[in-house]
């Protein structure tokens, strides 16, 4: 079963980058499904964790390059918060490669497609996200 | 909840790789979807009509449109929904063109993904609350901070449009740096001839109120509803009575105070007007140097003043005023050359900056326009100009090019050669940058007509020995180091924002770059507005620029400000943060994350000001108890979308 | 006819256990003290699936979970836990009978073990339970080096038949049949003079504040028997759902959350309910307090709140800050 | 090897202007950086100028882009296998050689 | 430990002087080594105040939204939590009268006997009191910098291991978790009126521990209560320490 990827894209830069990838007819895997958010700082840690628990195998957050944020400091807060989340997930033993933060501007359609390609291959290598579902069940226990 | 789903073919753009009928059929399995249809061109007139009819016929309370990117037609479909009587924020768009049909070739994969995106949009629209754009009143009055050419031009344009303007200037007279200049490039017409008429117009204009010798102390509020506290420093002279006759500063005994206006090259009295054509032409008592204020004796000026306008007991007057918009026009100052010992600027009187040269050349200046060496007053026969002193320097100076030096140095060279044809002028440069209209022709005239010698190289060291300035220099084209001498050296010093800019930016909560220039909202889309709504940028406070550009930008800032003042009501973006005060514990963590300082603590619960909030959502995702939420992108909506996409 | 007392030497007790283990699974041992978790989990698991529903075109098919009636043996159950199991029987085996509980309970053999010493925070004697005379299908005890085994129920006899070749009938000289009686160390747990008035006692306002409503006491308590039923969607395919029963705690805010709101809105009501149920309501309905004095809640409560202090305060014996 | 930041140079010539020894050099400091940047390192290495450099660091102090010509010279000297023999300097030269030049020369002599 | 006497006398004096209305301290329980936090309103009850190495509960959370003027005794870890609560406007400083008390570390109690020093006390690096009105032998806080290394030893040890080894470590622990929320209810900086795990994510218990730790990022004062109260002994404080460790870097 192919992996499920959720991508949070900020409306002003990376979502526009995704649209540009579209208009330039570039190609990236269909498992990637994009959720539009006003700014990368709108991506709450609960959204990412909820996605994993509900069956996503990889989550990528895209935002404007540092300094280009439409809301001036949004992406700095996003970076601060998400680096803490990623280091905690790694600490808890979840594969760090299932989450990713990338700055993509409205003019980088090609970069968007390339980033999605690379991310899907990276997550497919890890396969389905069993660790999230089994964290609370003893390896052998079956009470789900 | 009755939802209608409309799948667009977009001609063949979507239809080619996505099976629209299949999606229209599949979404009907959801009990809440009461109508689903597809149409070749939804954005066209026919398509929109189809949506309006369906909304009326099936009494739809939510519409999902599977078509192109919301960045393309979100507003179009919002207007369609409004026409159909539905709240414009109860429609959701699934981007199945740019982000699906155009980027996935395999039909099944594309259709499967499109169905998932449609289901996600349905999940969002089920939770979409009707949103209503807020309104806030607009005070029909503008505040311009900084009385240079930029501030004056902006004030005049706004006043011409019929709105009241307060022009606040910290020095005793408006005019700014331009008043100190002799001639202006590229037309060589005299600065005063352009500036003074504008100053008089500004003073006389019934819509403009001048507040000179005043400073803005505090600014609160938001676009349309600013409240500024302004302190009018005590001039110790009653402005109504004073006729500007000048008897007082004639008689004033303390005459040895270096005049800021003349860059210290001449002296002024304790009671003074900065320059002859000062507007308002009312003197100010400099309390730090006036003998009356130092030890209570003197008071001569009061005695000679017929209209008895002198009033030593005058106090600072602080007043608050409502404004709709604020324009920053704080201008620039010359970069201090303390770090550049090698040019001996502080050691030798004959090494001066270009601004000081402007004063020496100015007819109203300390030498009445005669070019003299500040040390011995003789006319200099050989003058050397050194460019880029402090500019383009990342170690001790400013990393940027100050933009105006190449042109004003060429102007000085021509002006000197016109008055003293026999003078010998050398200019050391890295690159001569003259990009403006008629600028390069002007620079070539200096070289070809007036025989000014441009040397591509630099001066390493200057030392004054018995009146002669000896210089160690290098000529890169000759590729050799040589020594030369000069009677006077003029340094083209860098320019930097005026000291008042940083505190003002903090007061207005407008972003500033690391070099203390105001940051524009967007270099191309919104060049004269700051990121904070209602604050506009005029002149060099935004970045180095010459007078033609300053005036152009000043008018642009005025036009943008008029755009706000002309409206009676400001429509505020409805997708703003809103707090559920039953859940909010008042911990205040959201306050610091807001780039627009839109959040405040009211009786132990946070509150977001809809007029200031731009809807970035940083506060909503920081709030641990989900008390803070963002209209249009609520926690529940995004979670529902995540669930729909992950199932 | 009271069945005879059997004995065997201490070292072949493990043989006894292995023999039983050949027939059916055996849990627990004759360890030094009571287990940290109570045995209620064997009859009322923390989480069990009640039934599954599957959607078949437009109708639903419900498949109840099969009852677990495979026999099993619990060894080393102490007097307090044995009494607790009886209390649970009183609730789950009387009308309305709980089928899952009944299946597991009838399949179980309880081998109890007498306590010679009182644990640090045991107070079973205060709730008139004799630690030396535990109920259960079989009572076992150790007295100066010999292991005694006495079947006390029909199930107990069936179990003893399996071990006849390992057990002897002879009683070693100088030994009477009774196990050692530990001294009576804790005063009787006082019960509120007027049962129902305790509900409005002003002490609750102050008494509840230390509690952090974490529910650890209800989780460990052998007699706490409240549960919550909820149905979940299988995350894999949304056509199937299953309904589960899991332990709940009256201390949790969601415990009595209803459509109109929550009759026990604040921690105070929930804290009061926990102890009123244990000391007063159960006493009224079944004649005994629902507390068996095992002391697990005293030991594990993070803020050292416990039922003994509450009982004393309720009985107004102890005048202190709360009154 | 050494952080010479030569990529930042804008050929303004201030280093050569500031260099006290530049008039006597066959290749002024701004040319060292120019050639080093264009990949002609050997030209600089073979230039006599790098041996005339007093290591007074005036060039680095005055450079507006933070380029390090003196360190570039130091690097080239280290690369070249030329050796300044102390005994080859006459008595007279040692007496009235400026103290700074003596220290710089000795530091380079091996 | 004569702090107990001084605390009782000070409580009486302050109450008599009308400066305070009630006292929050530890009270002797029915069993000797189980003192519980309690509010004392009647002076005659002040005799019940007890202070020994069994007083393991952190008192700062009980003063949230307190209305009457309360005397509260704080040790270094409680004091830091209290300061964070004041910073987050959860308690009005003027409603509290704070006495800082010395602390030599508390011990874990199991079956009535004292086991070893609490994990948080063994690696305690706090010897200062951010805010207090009075002090009672605060000089004898012995812990100096010796614990600085110990504080993050476990975090660095886990970090050095393989990702799968860490997963096994945490799975072994979290599969024991009974979601009693004690770690959330005891944590001073976890004071939401309604927890998002109950309101917005009732069915997603799997990321409860990650969310709880991340919500304390930048606020956690490392008082160690979350691990102390866990009935299943899960070292959840390591999650918070990891966040502190990375944000320090």
Short mmCIF file of N, CA, C and O in Angstrom, two decimals, chain B residues 529-618:
data_model
loop_
_atom_site.label_atom_id
_atom_site.label_comp_id
_atom_site.label_asym_id
_atom_site.label_seq_id
_atom_site.Cartn_x
_atom_site.Cartn_y
_atom_site.Cartn_z
N UNK B 529 4.58 51.36 1.57
CA UNK B 529 3.82 51.10 2.81
C UNK B 529 4.68 50.24 3.72
O UNK B 529 5.45 49.40 3.24
N UNK B 530 4.47 50.42 5.01
CA UNK B 530 5.18 49.51 5.93
C UNK B 530 4.29 48.29 6.13
O UNK B 530 3.12 48.30 5.75
N UNK B 531 4.85 47.25 6.73
CA UNK B 531 4.05 46.02 6.91
C UNK B 531 2.90 46.30 7.86
O UNK B 531 1.85 45.67 7.78
N UNK B 532 3.06 47.29 8.76
CA UNK B 532 1.96 47.57 9.70
C UNK B 532 0.93 48.44 8.96
O UNK B 532 1.30 49.48 8.38
N UNK B 533 -0.30 47.99 8.98
CA UNK B 533 -1.35 48.70 8.21
C UNK B 533 -1.43 50.15 8.70
O UNK B 533 -1.35 50.41 9.90
N UNK B 534 -1.57 51.09 7.77
CA UNK B 534 -1.81 52.50 8.13
C UNK B 534 -0.54 53.32 8.30
O UNK B 534 -0.59 54.52 8.56
N UNK B 535 0.64 52.67 8.17
CA UNK B 535 1.91 53.40 8.32
C UNK B 535 2.57 53.44 6.94
O UNK B 535 2.71 52.38 6.29
N UNK B 536 2.96 54.64 6.48
CA UNK B 536 3.54 54.77 5.15
C UNK B 536 4.93 55.37 5.25
O UNK B 536 5.27 56.01 6.24
N UNK B 537 5.75 55.13 4.21
CA UNK B 537 7.16 55.53 4.27
C UNK B 537 7.45 56.55 3.18
O UNK B 537 7.11 56.32 2.01
N UNK B 538 8.06 57.67 3.58
CA UNK B 538 8.34 58.72 2.59
C UNK B 538 9.78 59.18 2.78
O UNK B 538 10.19 59.54 3.89
N UNK B 539 10.56 59.11 1.66
CA UNK B 539 11.91 59.66 1.70
C UNK B 539 12.96 58.68 2.15
O UNK B 539 12.76 57.45 2.10
N UNK B 540 14.10 59.23 2.64
CA UNK B 540 15.30 58.40 2.88
C UNK B 540 15.11 57.51 4.10
O UNK B 540 15.88 56.56 4.30
N UNK B 541 14.08 57.74 4.89
CA UNK B 541 13.90 56.87 6.07
C UNK B 541 13.74 55.43 5.61
O UNK B 541 13.99 54.48 6.35
N UNK B 542 13.31 55.22 4.32
CA UNK B 542 13.10 53.86 3.80
C UNK B 542 14.38 53.35 3.15
O UNK B 542 14.60 52.13 3.08
N UNK B 543 15.28 54.26 2.72
CA UNK B 543 16.53 53.80 2.08
C UNK B 543 17.15 54.99 1.33
O UNK B 543 16.45 55.97 1.05
N UNK B 544 18.47 54.92 1.04
CA UNK B 544 19.13 56.07 0.39
C UNK B 544 18.44 56.39 -0.95
O UNK B 544 18.12 55.48 -1.72
N UNK B 545 18.17 57.67 -1.15
CA UNK B 545 17.60 58.08 -2.47
C UNK B 545 17.84 59.57 -2.63
O UNK B 545 18.03 60.31 -1.66
N UNK B 546 17.89 60.00 -3.95
CA UNK B 546 18.17 61.43 -4.19
C UNK B 546 16.86 62.22 -4.15
O UNK B 546 15.78 61.62 -3.96
N UNK B 547 16.97 63.54 -4.36
CA UNK B 547 15.78 64.40 -4.17
C UNK B 547 14.68 64.05 -5.18
O UNK B 547 13.52 63.89 -4.79
N UNK B 548 15.00 63.87 -6.47
CA UNK B 548 13.90 63.51 -7.40
C UNK B 548 13.15 62.26 -6.93
O UNK B 548 11.92 62.24 -6.86
N UNK B 549 13.88 61.24 -6.53
CA UNK B 549 13.19 60.01 -6.08
C UNK B 549 12.42 60.27 -4.78
O UNK B 549 11.31 59.80 -4.59
N UNK B 550 13.04 61.07 -3.89
CA UNK B 550 12.36 61.34 -2.61
C UNK B 550 11.01 61.99 -2.85
O UNK B 550 9.99 61.57 -2.29
N UNK B 551 11.01 63.00 -3.75
CA UNK B 551 9.74 63.70 -4.00
C UNK B 551 8.74 62.73 -4.62
O UNK B 551 7.56 62.67 -4.22
N UNK B 552 9.23 61.90 -5.56
CA UNK B 552 8.31 60.94 -6.20
C UNK B 552 7.72 60.02 -5.14
O UNK B 552 6.51 59.80 -5.05
N UNK B 553 8.62 59.50 -4.25
CA UNK B 553 8.11 58.54 -3.26
C UNK B 553 7.22 59.25 -2.25
O UNK B 553 6.24 58.68 -1.75
N UNK B 554 7.53 60.53 -1.95
CA UNK B 554 6.71 61.27 -0.99
C UNK B 554 5.28 61.37 -1.52
O UNK B 554 4.30 61.10 -0.81
N UNK B 555 5.17 61.67 -2.81
CA UNK B 555 3.81 61.78 -3.40
C UNK B 555 3.15 60.41 -3.41
O UNK B 555 1.96 60.27 -3.12
N UNK B 556 3.93 59.36 -3.67
CA UNK B 556 3.33 58.00 -3.70
C UNK B 556 2.79 57.67 -2.32
O UNK B 556 1.66 57.19 -2.16
N UNK B 557 3.59 57.99 -1.30
CA UNK B 557 3.14 57.68 0.08
C UNK B 557 1.87 58.47 0.37
O UNK B 557 0.89 57.94 0.93
N UNK B 558 1.85 59.75 -0.09
CA UNK B 558 0.66 60.58 0.15
C UNK B 558 -0.55 59.92 -0.53
O UNK B 558 -1.62 59.77 0.07
N UNK B 559 -0.32 59.46 -1.76
CA UNK B 559 -1.47 58.89 -2.52
C UNK B 559 -1.98 57.67 -1.78
O UNK B 559 -3.20 57.47 -1.60
N UNK B 560 -1.09 56.81 -1.27
CA UNK B 560 -1.54 55.60 -0.55
C UNK B 560 -2.29 56.01 0.71
O UNK B 560 -3.32 55.42 1.06
N UNK B 561 -1.77 57.06 1.39
CA UNK B 561 -2.42 57.50 2.64
C UNK B 561 -3.82 58.03 2.31
O UNK B 561 -4.81 57.73 2.98
N UNK B 562 -3.89 58.79 1.18
CA UNK B 562 -5.21 59.35 0.79
C UNK B 562 -6.19 58.21 0.54
O UNK B 562 -7.37 58.27 0.88
N UNK B 563 -5.64 57.09 -0.01
CA UNK B 563 -6.50 55.92 -0.28
C UNK B 563 -7.21 55.46 0.97
O UNK B 563 -8.38 55.06 0.94
N UNK B 564 -6.52 55.55 2.10
CA UNK B 564 -7.15 55.12 3.36
C UNK B 564 -8.09 56.21 3.86
O UNK B 564 -9.25 55.95 4.20
N UNK B 565 -7.60 57.47 3.84
CA UNK B 565 -8.42 58.57 4.40
C UNK B 565 -9.71 58.74 3.63
O UNK B 565 -10.74 59.11 4.20
N UNK B 566 -9.69 58.42 2.34
CA UNK B 566 -10.89 58.68 1.50
C UNK B 566 -12.03 57.76 1.93
O UNK B 566 -13.20 58.07 1.72
N UNK B 567 -11.69 56.64 2.56
CA UNK B 567 -12.80 55.70 2.90
C UNK B 567 -13.44 56.17 4.21
O UNK B 567 -12.76 56.65 5.11
N UNK B 568 -14.76 55.98 4.30
CA UNK B 568 -15.42 56.28 5.60
C UNK B 568 -15.24 55.11 6.54
O UNK B 568 -15.04 55.25 7.74
N UNK B 569 -15.30 53.93 5.95
CA UNK B 569 -15.19 52.73 6.81
C UNK B 569 -14.07 51.86 6.24
O UNK B 569 -13.90 51.76 5.02
N UNK B 570 -13.29 51.27 7.10
CA UNK B 570 -12.25 50.34 6.65
C UNK B 570 -12.78 48.92 6.81
O UNK B 570 -13.23 48.55 7.90
N UNK B 571 -12.75 48.19 5.70
CA UNK B 571 -13.23 46.78 5.79
C UNK B 571 -12.08 45.96 6.36
O UNK B 571 -10.98 45.96 5.83
N UNK B 572 -12.34 45.28 7.46
CA UNK B 572 -11.23 44.48 8.05
C UNK B 572 -11.39 43.03 7.59
O UNK B 572 -12.51 42.54 7.42
N UNK B 573 -10.26 42.42 7.41
CA UNK B 573 -10.23 41.03 6.93
C UNK B 573 -10.90 40.13 7.97
O UNK B 573 -10.52 40.15 9.12
N UNK B 574 -11.95 39.40 7.58
CA UNK B 574 -12.71 38.60 8.57
C UNK B 574 -11.93 37.39 9.07
O UNK B 574 -12.21 36.88 10.14
N UNK B 575 -10.94 36.93 8.26
CA UNK B 575 -10.23 35.73 8.73
C UNK B 575 -9.17 36.15 9.76
O UNK B 575 -7.96 36.15 9.47
N UNK B 576 -9.66 36.57 10.94
CA UNK B 576 -8.72 37.03 11.97
C UNK B 576 -8.85 36.13 13.19
O UNK B 576 -9.76 35.32 13.30
N UNK B 577 -7.92 36.34 14.11
CA UNK B 577 -7.92 35.48 15.32
C UNK B 577 -9.09 35.86 16.20
O UNK B 577 -9.49 37.03 16.25
N UNK B 578 -9.66 34.86 16.87
CA UNK B 578 -10.73 35.17 17.86
C UNK B 578 -10.55 34.23 19.05
O UNK B 578 -10.09 33.09 18.89
N UNK B 579 -10.86 34.75 20.23
CA UNK B 579 -10.55 34.02 21.47
C UNK B 579 -11.84 33.46 22.08
O UNK B 579 -12.85 34.14 22.10
N UNK B 580 -11.76 32.25 22.55
CA UNK B 580 -12.86 31.67 23.34
C UNK B 580 -12.51 31.92 24.80
O UNK B 580 -11.69 31.20 25.40
N UNK B 581 -13.10 33.05 25.37
CA UNK B 581 -12.58 33.46 26.69
C UNK B 581 -13.02 32.50 27.80
O UNK B 581 -12.52 32.59 28.91
N UNK B 582 -13.87 31.53 27.47
CA UNK B 582 -14.16 30.55 28.54
C UNK B 582 -12.93 29.65 28.72
O UNK B 582 -12.66 29.14 29.79
N UNK B 583 -12.19 29.41 27.61
CA UNK B 583 -11.05 28.49 27.71
C UNK B 583 -9.75 29.24 28.05
O UNK B 583 -8.80 28.63 28.53
N UNK B 584 -9.70 30.55 27.80
CA UNK B 584 -8.42 31.25 27.91
C UNK B 584 -8.06 31.46 29.38
O UNK B 584 -8.88 31.91 30.18
N UNK B 585 -6.81 31.07 29.73
CA UNK B 585 -6.40 31.23 31.14
C UNK B 585 -5.64 32.55 31.34
O UNK B 585 -5.14 32.81 32.43
N UNK B 586 -5.48 33.33 30.26
CA UNK B 586 -4.82 34.63 30.42
C UNK B 586 -3.31 34.50 30.61
O UNK B 586 -2.67 35.35 31.21
N UNK B 587 -2.69 33.41 30.07
CA UNK B 587 -1.25 33.23 30.34
C UNK B 587 -0.42 34.18 29.49
O UNK B 587 0.75 34.38 29.76
N UNK B 588 -0.98 34.76 28.43
CA UNK B 588 -0.31 35.83 27.70
C UNK B 588 0.79 35.35 26.77
O UNK B 588 1.57 36.14 26.24
N UNK B 589 0.89 34.02 26.49
CA UNK B 589 1.99 33.57 25.62
C UNK B 589 1.78 34.03 24.19
O UNK B 589 2.71 34.18 23.42
N UNK B 590 0.49 34.27 23.80
CA UNK B 590 0.23 34.62 22.39
C UNK B 590 0.66 36.05 22.11
O UNK B 590 0.91 36.43 20.97
N UNK B 591 0.77 36.87 23.16
CA UNK B 591 0.99 38.31 22.94
C UNK B 591 2.31 38.55 22.22
O UNK B 591 2.39 39.31 21.25
N UNK B 592 3.37 37.82 22.63
CA UNK B 592 4.69 38.16 22.06
C UNK B 592 4.85 37.60 20.65
O UNK B 592 5.73 38.03 19.92
N UNK B 593 3.99 36.61 20.27
CA UNK B 593 4.25 35.97 18.96
C UNK B 593 3.65 36.81 17.83
O UNK B 593 4.00 36.66 16.68
N UNK B 594 2.74 37.74 18.20
CA UNK B 594 2.02 38.47 17.15
C UNK B 594 2.90 39.54 16.53
O UNK B 594 3.33 40.48 17.22
N UNK B 595 3.18 39.43 15.22
CA UNK B 595 4.05 40.45 14.60
C UNK B 595 3.37 41.82 14.57
O UNK B 595 4.02 42.83 14.39
N UNK B 596 2.03 41.85 14.74
CA UNK B 596 1.31 43.13 14.59
C UNK B 596 0.87 43.67 15.95
O UNK B 596 0.10 44.63 16.02
N UNK B 597 1.31 43.02 17.04
CA UNK B 597 0.94 43.46 18.41
C UNK B 597 -0.57 43.69 18.49
O UNK B 597 -1.05 44.69 19.01
N UNK B 598 -1.33 42.71 17.94
CA UNK B 598 -2.79 42.88 17.88
C UNK B 598 -3.46 42.30 19.12
O UNK B 598 -4.66 42.45 19.30
N UNK B 599 -2.66 41.63 19.98
CA UNK B 599 -3.31 40.92 21.09
C UNK B 599 -3.03 41.66 22.39
O UNK B 599 -1.90 42.11 22.62
N UNK B 600 -4.07 41.81 23.22
CA UNK B 600 -3.85 42.45 24.53
C UNK B 600 -4.64 41.65 25.56
O UNK B 600 -5.55 40.89 25.20
N UNK B 601 -4.27 41.83 26.83
CA UNK B 601 -4.93 41.09 27.92
C UNK B 601 -6.02 41.99 28.50
O UNK B 601 -5.71 43.05 29.03
N UNK B 602 -7.28 41.58 28.34
CA UNK B 602 -8.39 42.38 28.92
C UNK B 602 -8.99 41.51 30.02
O UNK B 602 -9.47 40.41 29.75
N UNK B 603 -8.95 42.00 31.26
CA UNK B 603 -9.53 41.31 32.43
C UNK B 603 -9.21 39.81 32.34
O UNK B 603 -10.09 38.96 32.23
N UNK B 604 -7.93 39.54 32.35
CA UNK B 604 -7.41 38.19 32.47
C UNK B 604 -7.81 37.24 31.33
O UNK B 604 -7.90 36.03 31.53
N UNK B 605 -8.13 37.80 30.18
CA UNK B 605 -8.33 36.91 29.00
C UNK B 605 -7.78 37.67 27.80
O UNK B 605 -7.87 38.90 27.73
N UNK B 606 -7.19 36.95 26.86
CA UNK B 606 -6.58 37.61 25.70
C UNK B 606 -7.68 38.13 24.78
O UNK B 606 -8.83 37.67 24.85
N UNK B 607 -7.33 39.10 23.95
CA UNK B 607 -8.30 39.65 22.99
C UNK B 607 -7.51 40.10 21.76
O UNK B 607 -6.47 40.77 21.90
N UNK B 608 -8.02 39.70 20.58
CA UNK B 608 -7.30 40.06 19.35
C UNK B 608 -8.05 41.19 18.66
O UNK B 608 -9.28 41.12 18.49
N UNK B 609 -7.33 42.23 18.29
CA UNK B 609 -7.97 43.39 17.66
C UNK B 609 -8.13 43.10 16.15
O UNK B 609 -7.14 43.02 15.42
N UNK B 610 -9.40 42.95 15.71
CA UNK B 610 -9.60 42.53 14.31
C UNK B 610 -9.01 43.50 13.30
O UNK B 610 -8.60 43.12 12.20
N UNK B 611 -8.88 44.78 13.66
CA UNK B 611 -8.37 45.72 12.65
C UNK B 611 -6.87 45.52 12.47
O UNK B 611 -6.34 45.71 11.39
N UNK B 612 -6.17 45.12 13.53
CA UNK B 612 -4.71 44.98 13.42
C UNK B 612 -4.32 43.58 12.94
O UNK B 612 -3.35 43.43 12.21
N UNK B 613 -5.11 42.59 13.34
CA UNK B 613 -4.73 41.19 13.06
C UNK B 613 -4.77 40.93 11.56
O UNK B 613 -5.73 41.30 10.86
N UNK B 614 -3.71 40.31 11.03
CA UNK B 614 -3.66 40.01 9.59
C UNK B 614 -3.98 38.53 9.33
O UNK B 614 -3.96 38.09 8.19
N UNK B 615 -4.21 37.75 10.40
CA UNK B 615 -4.66 36.37 10.20
C UNK B 615 -3.54 35.38 9.91
O UNK B 615 -3.72 34.45 9.13
N UNK B 616 -2.36 35.56 10.54
CA UNK B 616 -1.28 34.60 10.22
C UNK B 616 -1.48 33.32 11.01
O UNK B 616 -1.12 32.25 10.56
N UNK B 617 -2.08 33.39 12.21
CA UNK B 617 -2.41 32.16 12.94
C UNK B 617 -1.30 31.72 13.89
O UNK B 617 -1.40 30.67 14.52
N UNK B 618 -0.22 32.54 14.01
CA UNK B 618 0.88 32.14 14.91
C UNK B 618 0.38 31.98 16.32
O UNK B 618 0.80 31.08 17.05
#
